[in-house]
Amino acid sequence: GAVAFLAFILSYHEVGAPRWSWLWLVLVLLSLAHFYLRPRLYDGPGSPDFLLLALLIFALRSRPGGAAVAGLVVGLVTDTLSPSTFGAGMLAHTTVAWLIAWGRAVFFADNLVVNFGLFFAGTWLRNLLLLLAGRVGAGALLASVATWALLQAVTTAVAGVLVVLVIRHRVDFRIEE
């Protein structure tokens, strides 16, 4: 699943090599961390979602249409892992990726506080959309949104800021017109 996502992303853009090659390397490493590192460290509901983080970093660097297509692919990958709510992941990831790419156009994407906020909001909104599409009861929805969704949003945003700190001089988060 992650390999298909990365192959799609690599074939989607026709850009110069050096800065994009670093971005692809980061996307590959985050996808591998999601499927191989995360289950071995802590795979609870509050653990960072590295696959979503890869999508959000890609969305910060792409236009809304490309981010939405990437979100659809990531959502399809996550939906194959949870067939009971098939379609919810595609809807949630597509919406969040499009909104983050659009939000990047409104905010200055090279600011760490803005990155933290976009990663936090993207993760929390994705979790909310997944819960709403999964037809969870009102009590469970409120408890999940107020606890585990917030915790996962914080951990994912912290991991995202750390990744951005490492790659910010190698990857340009502004789009050239």
mmCIF file of C-alpha atoms in Angstrom, residues 9-172:
data_model
loop_
_atom_site.group_PDB
_atom_site.id
_atom_site.type_symbol
_atom_site.label_atom_id
_atom_site.label_comp_id
_atom_site.label_asym_id
_atom_site.label_seq_id
_atom_site.Cartn_x
_atom_site.Cartn_y
_atom_site.Cartn_z
ATOM 1 C CA ILE A 9 3.493 10.508 -5.843
ATOM 2 C CA LEU A 10 6.789 10.030 -7.675
ATOM 3 C CA SER A 11 5.037 9.840 -11.027
ATOM 4 C CA TYR A 12 2.688 12.756 -10.329
ATOM 5 C CA HIS A 13 5.127 15.663 -10.393
ATOM 6 C CA GLU A 14 7.615 16.732 -13.024
ATOM 7 C CA VAL A 15 10.069 18.776 -10.989
ATOM 8 C CA GLY A 16 13.770 19.354 -10.435
ATOM 9 C CA ALA A 17 15.677 16.696 -8.579
ATOM 10 C CA PRO A 18 17.512 17.921 -5.486
ATOM 11 C CA ARG A 19 14.760 19.408 -3.315
ATOM 12 C CA TRP A 20 12.109 16.907 -4.431
ATOM 13 C CA SER A 21 14.420 13.934 -3.955
ATOM 14 C CA TRP A 22 14.706 14.878 -0.274
ATOM 15 C CA LEU A 23 10.929 15.127 -0.035
ATOM 16 C CA TRP A 24 10.510 11.671 -1.585
ATOM 17 C CA LEU A 25 13.064 10.238 0.803
ATOM 18 C CA VAL A 26 11.161 11.719 3.756
ATOM 19 C CA LEU A 27 7.833 10.381 2.432
ATOM 20 C CA VAL A 28 9.316 6.896 2.025
ATOM 21 C CA LEU A 29 10.839 6.955 5.510
ATOM 22 C CA LEU A 30 7.592 8.170 7.108
ATOM 23 C CA SER A 31 5.599 5.466 5.293
ATOM 24 C CA LEU A 32 8.040 2.807 6.441
ATOM 25 C CA ALA A 33 7.939 4.192 9.984
ATOM 26 C CA HIS A 34 4.143 3.952 9.952
ATOM 27 C CA PHE A 35 4.055 0.288 9.000
ATOM 28 C CA TYR A 36 7.271 -1.004 10.581
ATOM 29 C CA LEU A 37 8.389 1.278 13.410
ATOM 30 C CA ARG A 38 5.078 2.424 14.882
ATOM 31 C CA PRO A 39 3.686 -1.087 15.622
ATOM 32 C CA ARG A 40 6.914 -2.003 17.403
ATOM 33 C CA LEU A 41 7.135 1.126 19.565
ATOM 34 C CA TYR A 42 3.557 1.961 20.531
ATOM 35 C CA ASP A 43 0.537 1.339 18.348
ATOM 36 C CA GLY A 44 -2.093 2.776 20.661
ATOM 37 C CA PRO A 45 -4.744 5.324 19.765
ATOM 38 C CA GLY A 46 -2.535 8.256 20.759
ATOM 39 C CA SER A 47 0.528 7.295 18.729
ATOM 40 C CA PRO A 48 1.614 9.542 15.863
ATOM 41 C CA ASP A 49 0.206 8.669 12.443
ATOM 42 C CA PHE A 50 3.265 8.738 10.196
ATOM 43 C CA LEU A 51 1.309 7.915 7.026
ATOM 44 C CA LEU A 52 -0.985 10.887 7.615
ATOM 45 C CA LEU A 53 2.084 12.981 8.401
ATOM 46 C CA ALA A 54 3.618 12.007 5.036
ATOM 47 C CA LEU A 55 0.363 13.034 3.353
ATOM 48 C CA LEU A 56 0.275 16.360 5.202
ATOM 49 C CA ILE A 57 3.894 17.138 4.308
ATOM 50 C CA PHE A 58 3.112 16.324 0.685
ATOM 51 C CA ALA A 59 -0.014 18.493 0.851
ATOM 52 C CA LEU A 60 2.055 21.388 2.175
ATOM 53 C CA ARG A 61 4.228 21.153 -0.938
ATOM 54 C CA SER A 62 1.569 20.575 -3.592
ATOM 55 C CA ARG A 63 -1.518 22.194 -5.029
ATOM 56 C CA PRO A 64 -4.973 21.329 -3.608
ATOM 57 C CA GLY A 65 -5.927 19.035 -6.517
ATOM 58 C CA GLY A 66 -2.768 16.955 -6.268
ATOM 59 C CA ALA A 67 -3.073 16.801 -2.496
ATOM 60 C CA ALA A 68 -6.682 15.596 -2.792
ATOM 61 C CA VAL A 69 -5.668 12.806 -5.184
ATOM 62 C CA ALA A 70 -2.859 11.782 -2.828
ATOM 63 C CA GLY A 71 -5.356 11.862 0.053
ATOM 64 C CA LEU A 72 -7.668 9.575 -1.889
ATOM 65 C CA VAL A 73 -4.826 7.094 -2.416
ATOM 66 C CA VAL A 74 -3.778 7.210 1.252
ATOM 67 C CA GLY A 75 -7.421 6.837 2.277
ATOM 68 C CA LEU A 76 -7.766 3.800 0.048
ATOM 69 C CA VAL A 77 -4.669 2.266 1.652
ATOM 70 C CA THR A 78 -6.032 2.874 5.162
ATOM 71 C CA ASP A 79 -9.491 1.650 4.177
ATOM 72 C CA THR A 80 -8.095 -1.665 2.989
ATOM 73 C CA LEU A 81 -6.731 -2.133 6.509
ATOM 74 C CA SER A 82 -10.161 -1.484 8.096
ATOM 75 C CA PRO A 83 -12.857 -2.802 5.754
ATOM 76 C CA SER A 84 -15.703 -2.282 8.246
ATOM 77 C CA THR A 85 -15.669 1.467 7.531
ATOM 78 C CA PHE A 86 -14.612 1.320 3.888
ATOM 79 C CA GLY A 87 -14.823 4.746 2.280
ATOM 80 C CA ALA A 88 -14.466 6.733 5.497
ATOM 81 C CA GLY A 89 -10.688 6.905 5.160
ATOM 82 C CA MET A 90 -10.872 8.032 1.549
ATOM 83 C CA LEU A 91 -13.327 10.785 2.444
ATOM 84 C CA ALA A 92 -11.380 11.930 5.500
ATOM 85 C CA HIS A 93 -7.906 11.876 3.938
ATOM 86 C CA THR A 94 -9.050 13.541 0.707
ATOM 87 C CA THR A 95 -10.811 16.332 2.598
ATOM 88 C CA VAL A 96 -7.933 16.936 4.985
ATOM 89 C CA ALA A 97 -5.253 16.902 2.268
ATOM 90 C CA TRP A 98 -7.221 19.369 0.150
ATOM 91 C CA LEU A 99 -7.831 21.685 3.116
ATOM 92 C CA ILE A 100 -4.181 21.595 4.223
ATOM 93 C CA ALA A 101 -2.947 22.355 0.692
ATOM 94 C CA TRP A 102 -5.427 25.202 0.457
ATOM 95 C CA GLY A 103 -4.509 26.408 3.967
ATOM 96 C CA ARG A 104 -0.849 26.444 3.010
ATOM 97 C CA ALA A 105 -1.737 29.000 0.342
ATOM 98 C CA VAL A 106 -3.333 31.212 3.014
ATOM 99 C CA PHE A 107 -0.673 30.837 5.723
ATOM 100 C CA PHE A 108 3.102 31.113 5.540
ATOM 101 C CA ALA A 109 4.078 27.443 5.349
ATOM 102 C CA ASP A 110 7.696 27.953 6.392
ATOM 103 C CA ASN A 111 6.728 28.873 9.970
ATOM 104 C CA LEU A 112 7.078 26.058 12.541
ATOM 105 C CA VAL A 113 4.081 27.254 14.574
ATOM 106 C CA VAL A 114 1.926 27.242 11.440
ATOM 107 C CA ASN A 115 3.238 23.780 10.548
ATOM 108 C CA PHE A 116 2.395 22.536 14.048
ATOM 109 C CA GLY A 117 -1.093 24.013 13.740
ATOM 110 C CA LEU A 118 -1.685 22.518 10.295
ATOM 111 C CA PHE A 119 -0.447 19.079 11.394
ATOM 112 C CA PHE A 120 -2.550 19.257 14.566
ATOM 113 C CA ALA A 121 -5.695 20.461 12.789
ATOM 114 C CA GLY A 122 -5.268 17.968 9.952
ATOM 115 C CA THR A 123 -4.900 15.011 12.297
ATOM 116 C CA TRP A 124 -7.748 16.056 14.573
ATOM 117 C CA LEU A 125 -10.094 16.767 11.647
ATOM 118 C CA ARG A 126 -9.229 13.455 9.993
ATOM 119 C CA ASN A 127 -10.020 11.616 13.236
ATOM 120 C CA LEU A 128 -13.299 13.522 13.611
ATOM 121 C CA LEU A 129 -14.337 12.693 10.037
ATOM 122 C CA LEU A 130 -13.430 9.027 10.544
ATOM 123 C CA LEU A 131 -15.532 8.884 13.707
ATOM 124 C CA LEU A 132 -18.487 10.633 12.072
ATOM 125 C CA ALA A 133 -18.358 8.394 9.008
ATOM 126 C CA GLY A 134 -18.005 5.325 11.225
ATOM 127 C CA ARG A 135 -21.387 6.049 12.859
ATOM 128 C CA VAL A 136 -20.086 6.135 16.415
ATOM 129 C CA GLY A 137 -22.550 6.962 19.190
ATOM 130 C CA ALA A 138 -22.664 10.498 20.595
ATOM 131 C CA GLY A 139 -20.988 9.597 23.905
ATOM 132 C CA ALA A 140 -18.191 7.617 22.287
ATOM 133 C CA LEU A 141 -17.745 10.334 19.673
ATOM 134 C CA LEU A 142 -17.374 13.061 22.284
ATOM 135 C CA ALA A 143 -14.983 10.971 24.392
ATOM 136 C CA SER A 144 -12.845 10.007 21.399
ATOM 137 C CA VAL A 145 -12.697 13.515 19.958
ATOM 138 C CA ALA A 146 -11.872 15.060 23.344
ATOM 139 C CA THR A 147 -9.188 12.535 24.349
ATOM 140 C CA TRP A 148 -7.616 10.186 21.812
ATOM 141 C CA ALA A 149 -8.062 12.430 18.783
ATOM 142 C CA LEU A 150 -6.449 15.330 20.636
ATOM 143 C CA LEU A 151 -3.598 13.153 21.899
ATOM 144 C CA GLN A 152 -2.902 11.742 18.444
ATOM 145 C CA ALA A 153 -3.094 15.239 16.947
ATOM 146 C CA VAL A 154 -0.486 16.484 19.422
ATOM 147 C CA THR A 155 1.883 13.541 18.923
ATOM 148 C CA THR A 156 1.569 13.710 15.135
ATOM 149 C CA ALA A 157 2.101 17.492 15.143
ATOM 150 C CA VAL A 158 5.192 17.167 17.354
ATOM 151 C CA ALA A 159 6.594 14.444 15.083
ATOM 152 C CA GLY A 160 5.784 16.623 12.071
ATOM 153 C CA VAL A 161 7.591 19.648 13.474
ATOM 154 C CA LEU A 162 10.628 17.472 14.227
ATOM 155 C CA VAL A 163 10.615 16.184 10.644
ATOM 156 C CA VAL A 164 10.246 19.724 9.285
ATOM 157 C CA LEU A 165 13.146 20.884 11.471
ATOM 158 C CA VAL A 166 15.327 18.177 9.960
ATOM 159 C CA ILE A 167 14.322 18.770 6.319
ATOM 160 C CA ARG A 168 13.468 22.484 6.193
ATOM 161 C CA HIS A 169 16.778 23.471 4.596
ATOM 162 C CA ARG A 170 16.561 20.717 2.018
ATOM 163 C CA VAL A 171 12.874 20.908 1.048
ATOM 164 C CA ASP A 172 11.211 24.129 -0.049
#
